């Protein structure tokens, strides 16, 4: 059984070497693949990734602090499905209707259209809270394809 999405929120903003991050990593099945984003970016924007492909979870660290966590509720580009709970729902069952039942707070949204330069821009909603945000991107059928927790 996977950890619930809300179990990850307290790790945001902690250093890569912190006890909080080590504890959550130890609870995730599989070994991560560690990679680095572009070196051409300013230091504060360079990202170190820990990809737990078999669990459908990716951690991104910037300036050595946990900046964001991505959850893939469907198989996607080498990631297996994240099968944890999101507010009592299985991650693969999240759609915009039940995401509004789970999350309150300031909500922004966009996407859901074809762009002549970028192609299809997936529909998304973002729920803003005091020190973090949750962003959910939906496929064309209205099901969550990516759930992200973002540090502020």
PDB file of C-alpha atoms in Angstrom:
ATOM      1  CA  UNK A   1       0.000   0.000   0.000  1.00  0.00           C
ATOM      2  CA  UNK A   2       1.316   3.447  -0.921  1.00  0.00           C
ATOM      3  CA  UNK A   3       1.448   6.463   1.312  1.00  0.00           C
ATOM      4  CA  UNK A   4      -1.426   8.909   0.977  1.00  0.00           C
ATOM      5  CA  UNK A   5      -0.707  12.166  -0.844  1.00  0.00           C
ATOM      6  CA  UNK A   6      -1.176  14.187   2.339  1.00  0.00           C
ATOM      7  CA  UNK A   7       1.650  12.201   4.022  1.00  0.00           C
ATOM      8  CA  UNK A   8       4.127  13.924   1.708  1.00  0.00           C
ATOM      9  CA  UNK A   9       3.199  17.557   2.415  1.00  0.00           C
ATOM     10  CA  UNK A  10       5.264  17.898   5.637  1.00  0.00           C
ATOM     11  CA  UNK A  11       8.462  17.081   3.708  1.00  0.00           C
ATOM     12  CA  UNK A  12       8.194  20.145   1.434  1.00  0.00           C
ATOM     13  CA  UNK A  13      10.929  22.703   2.016  1.00  0.00           C
ATOM     14  CA  UNK A  14      13.167  20.273   3.903  1.00  0.00           C
ATOM     15  CA  UNK A  15      16.769  19.727   2.902  1.00  0.00           C
ATOM     16  CA  UNK A  16      17.654  16.731   0.781  1.00  0.00           C
ATOM     17  CA  UNK A  17      19.695  15.214   3.646  1.00  0.00           C
ATOM     18  CA  UNK A  18      17.013  15.828   6.314  1.00  0.00           C
ATOM     19  CA  UNK A  19      15.458  13.180   8.514  1.00  0.00           C
ATOM     20  CA  UNK A  20      12.016  14.045   7.103  1.00  0.00           C
ATOM     21  CA  UNK A  21      13.072  13.340   3.525  1.00  0.00           C
ATOM     22  CA  UNK A  22      14.998  10.170   4.471  1.00  0.00           C
ATOM     23  CA  UNK A  23      11.961   8.857   6.356  1.00  0.00           C
ATOM     24  CA  UNK A  24       9.592   9.360   3.417  1.00  0.00           C
ATOM     25  CA  UNK A  25      12.117   7.894   0.927  1.00  0.00           C
ATOM     26  CA  UNK A  26      12.428   4.776   3.111  1.00  0.00           C
ATOM     27  CA  UNK A  27       8.662   4.260   2.943  1.00  0.00           C
ATOM     28  CA  UNK A  28       8.556   4.271  -0.871  1.00  0.00           C
ATOM     29  CA  UNK A  29       8.960   1.023  -2.767  1.00  0.00           C
ATOM     30  CA  UNK A  30      11.969   0.767  -5.074  1.00  0.00           C
ATOM     31  CA  UNK A  31      15.214   2.644  -5.518  1.00  0.00           C
ATOM     32  CA  UNK A  32      15.142   6.089  -7.102  1.00  0.00           C
ATOM     33  CA  UNK A  33      16.884   7.137 -10.267  1.00  0.00           C
ATOM     34  CA  UNK A  34      18.745  10.370  -9.514  1.00  0.00           C
ATOM     35  CA  UNK A  35      19.212  12.923 -12.285  1.00  0.00           C
ATOM     36  CA  UNK A  36      19.872  16.624 -12.725  1.00  0.00           C
ATOM     37  CA  UNK A  37      18.123  19.260 -14.800  1.00  0.00           C
ATOM     38  CA  UNK A  38      19.857  21.738 -17.062  1.00  0.00           C
ATOM     39  CA  UNK A  39      23.117  23.250 -15.859  1.00  0.00           C
ATOM     40  CA  UNK A  40      22.353  26.302 -18.031  1.00  0.00           C
ATOM     41  CA  UNK A  41      19.828  27.608 -15.502  1.00  0.00           C
ATOM     42  CA  UNK A  42      20.654  29.905 -12.591  1.00  0.00           C
ATOM     43  CA  UNK A  43      21.702  27.887  -9.518  1.00  0.00           C
ATOM     44  CA  UNK A  44      18.425  28.528  -7.665  1.00  0.00           C
ATOM     45  CA  UNK A  45      16.439  27.014 -10.564  1.00  0.00           C
ATOM     46  CA  UNK A  46      18.579  23.902 -11.124  1.00  0.00           C
ATOM     47  CA  UNK A  47      16.667  20.802 -10.122  1.00  0.00           C
ATOM     48  CA  UNK A  48      17.860  17.451  -8.805  1.00  0.00           C
ATOM     49  CA  UNK A  49      15.304  14.700  -9.393  1.00  0.00           C
ATOM     50  CA  UNK A  50      14.634  11.502  -7.489  1.00  0.00           C
ATOM     51  CA  UNK A  51      12.443   9.331  -9.706  1.00  0.00           C
ATOM     52  CA  UNK A  52      10.682   6.379  -8.062  1.00  0.00           C
ATOM     53  CA  UNK A  53       9.426   4.916 -11.342  1.00  0.00           C
ATOM     54  CA  UNK A  54       7.823   1.795  -9.864  1.00  0.00           C
ATOM     55  CA  UNK A  55       5.823   3.906  -7.385  1.00  0.00           C
ATOM     56  CA  UNK A  56       4.822   6.709  -9.770  1.00  0.00           C
ATOM     57  CA  UNK A  57       6.477   9.471  -7.721  1.00  0.00           C
ATOM     58  CA  UNK A  58       9.122  12.104  -8.553  1.00  0.00           C
ATOM     59  CA  UNK A  59      10.785  14.499  -6.098  1.00  0.00           C
ATOM     60  CA  UNK A  60      12.419  17.739  -7.252  1.00  0.00           C
ATOM     61  CA  UNK A  61      14.999  19.582  -5.145  1.00  0.00           C
ATOM     62  CA  UNK A  62      16.111  23.141  -5.790  1.00  0.00           C
ATOM     63  CA  UNK A  63      18.874  24.761  -3.746  1.00  0.00           C
ATOM     64  CA  UNK A  64      19.032  21.413  -1.902  1.00  0.00           C
ATOM     65  CA  UNK A  65      15.440  21.823  -0.588  1.00  0.00           C
ATOM     66  CA  UNK A  66      12.394  19.790  -1.599  1.00  0.00           C
ATOM     67  CA  UNK A  67      10.584  22.048  -4.068  1.00  0.00           C
ATOM     68  CA  UNK A  68       7.923  19.769  -5.554  1.00  0.00           C
ATOM     69  CA  UNK A  69       6.600  16.221  -5.712  1.00  0.00           C
ATOM     70  CA  UNK A  70       4.860  14.795  -8.788  1.00  0.00           C
ATOM     71  CA  UNK A  71       2.485  11.833  -8.606  1.00  0.00           C
ATOM     72  CA  UNK A  72       1.464   9.919 -11.726  1.00  0.00           C
ATOM     73  CA  UNK A  73      -1.977   8.308 -11.225  1.00  0.00           C
ATOM     74  CA  UNK A  74      -1.645   6.569 -14.622  1.00  0.00           C
ATOM     75  CA  UNK A  75       1.311   4.897 -16.317  1.00  0.00           C
ATOM     76  CA  UNK A  76       3.294   7.732 -17.897  1.00  0.00           C
ATOM     77  CA  UNK A  77       6.699   7.899 -19.609  1.00  0.00           C
ATOM     78  CA  UNK A  78       8.212   5.031 -17.626  1.00  0.00           C
ATOM     79  CA  UNK A  79       6.376   5.750 -14.379  1.00  0.00           C
ATOM     80  CA  UNK A  80       3.988   3.153 -12.991  1.00  0.00           C
ATOM     81  CA  UNK A  81       0.744   4.337 -11.409  1.00  0.00           C
ATOM     82  CA  UNK A  82       0.869   6.046  -8.036  1.00  0.00           C
ATOM     83  CA  UNK A  83      -1.727   4.035  -6.142  1.00  0.00           C
ATOM     84  CA  UNK A  84      -1.996   6.060  -2.949  1.00  0.00           C
ATOM     85  CA  UNK A  85      -5.067   7.828  -1.642  1.00  0.00           C
ATOM     86  CA  UNK A  86      -5.884  11.465  -2.280  1.00  0.00           C
ATOM     87  CA  UNK A  87      -8.420  12.625   0.279  1.00  0.00           C
ATOM     88  CA  UNK A  88     -10.076   9.217   0.469  1.00  0.00           C
ATOM     89  CA  UNK A  89     -10.107   8.640  -3.309  1.00  0.00           C
ATOM     90  CA  UNK A  90      -7.705   6.395  -5.188  1.00  0.00           C
ATOM     91  CA  UNK A  91      -5.393   8.640  -7.203  1.00  0.00           C
ATOM     92  CA  UNK A  92      -6.530   7.029 -10.472  1.00  0.00           C
ATOM     93  CA  UNK A  93     -10.154   8.004  -9.665  1.00  0.00           C
ATOM     94  CA  UNK A  94      -9.483  11.732  -9.256  1.00  0.00           C
ATOM     95  CA  UNK A  95     -11.312  14.048 -11.625  1.00  0.00           C
ATOM     96  CA  UNK A  96     -12.063  17.760 -11.361  1.00  0.00           C
ATOM     97  CA  UNK A  97     -15.413  17.180  -9.663  1.00  0.00           C
ATOM     98  CA  UNK A  98     -14.051  15.137  -6.775  1.00  0.00           C
ATOM     99  CA  UNK A  99     -10.875  17.237  -6.570  1.00  0.00           C
ATOM    100  CA  UNK A 100     -13.137  20.156  -5.650  1.00  0.00           C
ATOM    101  CA  UNK A 101     -14.642  17.987  -2.903  1.00  0.00           C
ATOM    102  CA  UNK A 102     -11.191  17.171  -1.512  1.00  0.00           C
ATOM    103  CA  UNK A 103      -9.466  20.547  -1.738  1.00  0.00           C
ATOM    104  CA  UNK A 104     -10.662  23.935  -0.656  1.00  0.00           C
ATOM    105  CA  UNK A 105      -8.775  27.181  -0.796  1.00  0.00           C
ATOM    106  CA  UNK A 106      -8.090  29.597  -3.590  1.00  0.00           C
ATOM    107  CA  UNK A 107      -8.463  27.851  -6.949  1.00  0.00           C
ATOM    108  CA  UNK A 108      -7.095  28.821 -10.356  1.00  0.00           C
ATOM    109  CA  UNK A 109      -7.440  26.843 -13.564  1.00  0.00           C
ATOM    110  CA  UNK A 110      -6.540  26.825 -17.227  1.00  0.00           C
ATOM    111  CA  UNK A 111      -5.691  24.719 -20.248  1.00  0.00           C
ATOM    112  CA  UNK A 112      -8.027  22.358 -22.061  1.00  0.00           C
ATOM    113  CA  UNK A 113      -7.307  23.658 -25.566  1.00  0.00           C
ATOM    114  CA  UNK A 114      -5.095  23.214 -28.611  1.00  0.00           C
ATOM    115  CA  UNK A 115      -2.249  25.668 -29.008  1.00  0.00           C
ATOM    116  CA  UNK A 116      -0.862  26.118 -32.516  1.00  0.00           C
ATOM    117  CA  UNK A 117       2.718  26.199 -31.196  1.00  0.00           C
ATOM    118  CA  UNK A 118       2.664  23.806 -28.227  1.00  0.00           C
ATOM    119  CA  UNK A 119      -0.112  21.387 -29.186  1.00  0.00           C
ATOM    120  CA  UNK A 120      -2.752  20.341 -26.669  1.00  0.00           C
ATOM    121  CA  UNK A 121      -2.544  22.112 -23.306  1.00  0.00           C
ATOM    122  CA  UNK A 122      -4.055  19.788 -20.719  1.00  0.00           C
ATOM    123  CA  UNK A 123      -6.754  21.186 -18.439  1.00  0.00           C
ATOM    124  CA  UNK A 124      -5.416  21.928 -14.965  1.00  0.00           C
ATOM    125  CA  UNK A 125      -6.528  23.284 -11.588  1.00  0.00           C
ATOM    126  CA  UNK A 126      -4.348  24.642  -8.824  1.00  0.00           C
ATOM    127  CA  UNK A 127      -5.397  24.910  -5.189  1.00  0.00           C
ATOM    128  CA  UNK A 128      -3.373  27.423  -3.175  1.00  0.00           C
ATOM    129  CA  UNK A 129      -2.769  27.002   0.532  1.00  0.00           C
ATOM    130  CA  UNK A 130      -0.645  28.876   3.048  1.00  0.00           C
ATOM    131  CA  UNK A 131       2.759  27.290   2.354  1.00  0.00           C
ATOM    132  CA  UNK A 132       2.085  24.933  -0.572  1.00  0.00           C
ATOM    133  CA  UNK A 133      -0.086  24.413  -3.644  1.00  0.00           C
ATOM    134  CA  UNK A 134      -1.620  21.347  -5.222  1.00  0.00           C
ATOM    135  CA  UNK A 135      -1.852  21.296  -9.002  1.00  0.00           C
ATOM    136  CA  UNK A 136      -3.774  18.629 -10.892  1.00  0.00           C
ATOM    137  CA  UNK A 137      -3.550  18.134 -14.635  1.00  0.00           C
ATOM    138  CA  UNK A 138      -6.364  16.235 -16.385  1.00  0.00           C
ATOM    139  CA  UNK A 139      -6.346  14.113 -19.532  1.00  0.00           C
ATOM    140  CA  UNK A 140      -8.876  14.686 -22.314  1.00  0.00           C
ATOM    141  CA  UNK A 141     -11.328  12.337 -20.551  1.00  0.00           C
ATOM    142  CA  UNK A 142     -11.232  14.446 -17.386  1.00  0.00           C
ATOM    143  CA  UNK A 143      -9.149  12.051 -15.265  1.00  0.00           C
ATOM    144  CA  UNK A 144      -6.069  13.175 -13.353  1.00  0.00           C
ATOM    145  CA  UNK A 145      -2.857  12.485 -15.279  1.00  0.00           C
ATOM    146  CA  UNK A 146      -0.490  14.373 -12.949  1.00  0.00           C
ATOM    147  CA  UNK A 147      -0.874  15.547  -9.358  1.00  0.00           C
ATOM    148  CA  UNK A 148       1.797  17.882  -7.982  1.00  0.00           C
ATOM    149  CA  UNK A 149       2.500  19.298  -4.546  1.00  0.00           C
ATOM    150  CA  UNK A 150       4.455  22.545  -4.871  1.00  0.00           C
ATOM    151  CA  UNK A 151       6.365  24.329  -2.126  1.00  0.00           C
ATOM    152  CA  UNK A 152       5.814  28.084  -1.887  1.00  0.00           C
TER     153      UNK A 152
END
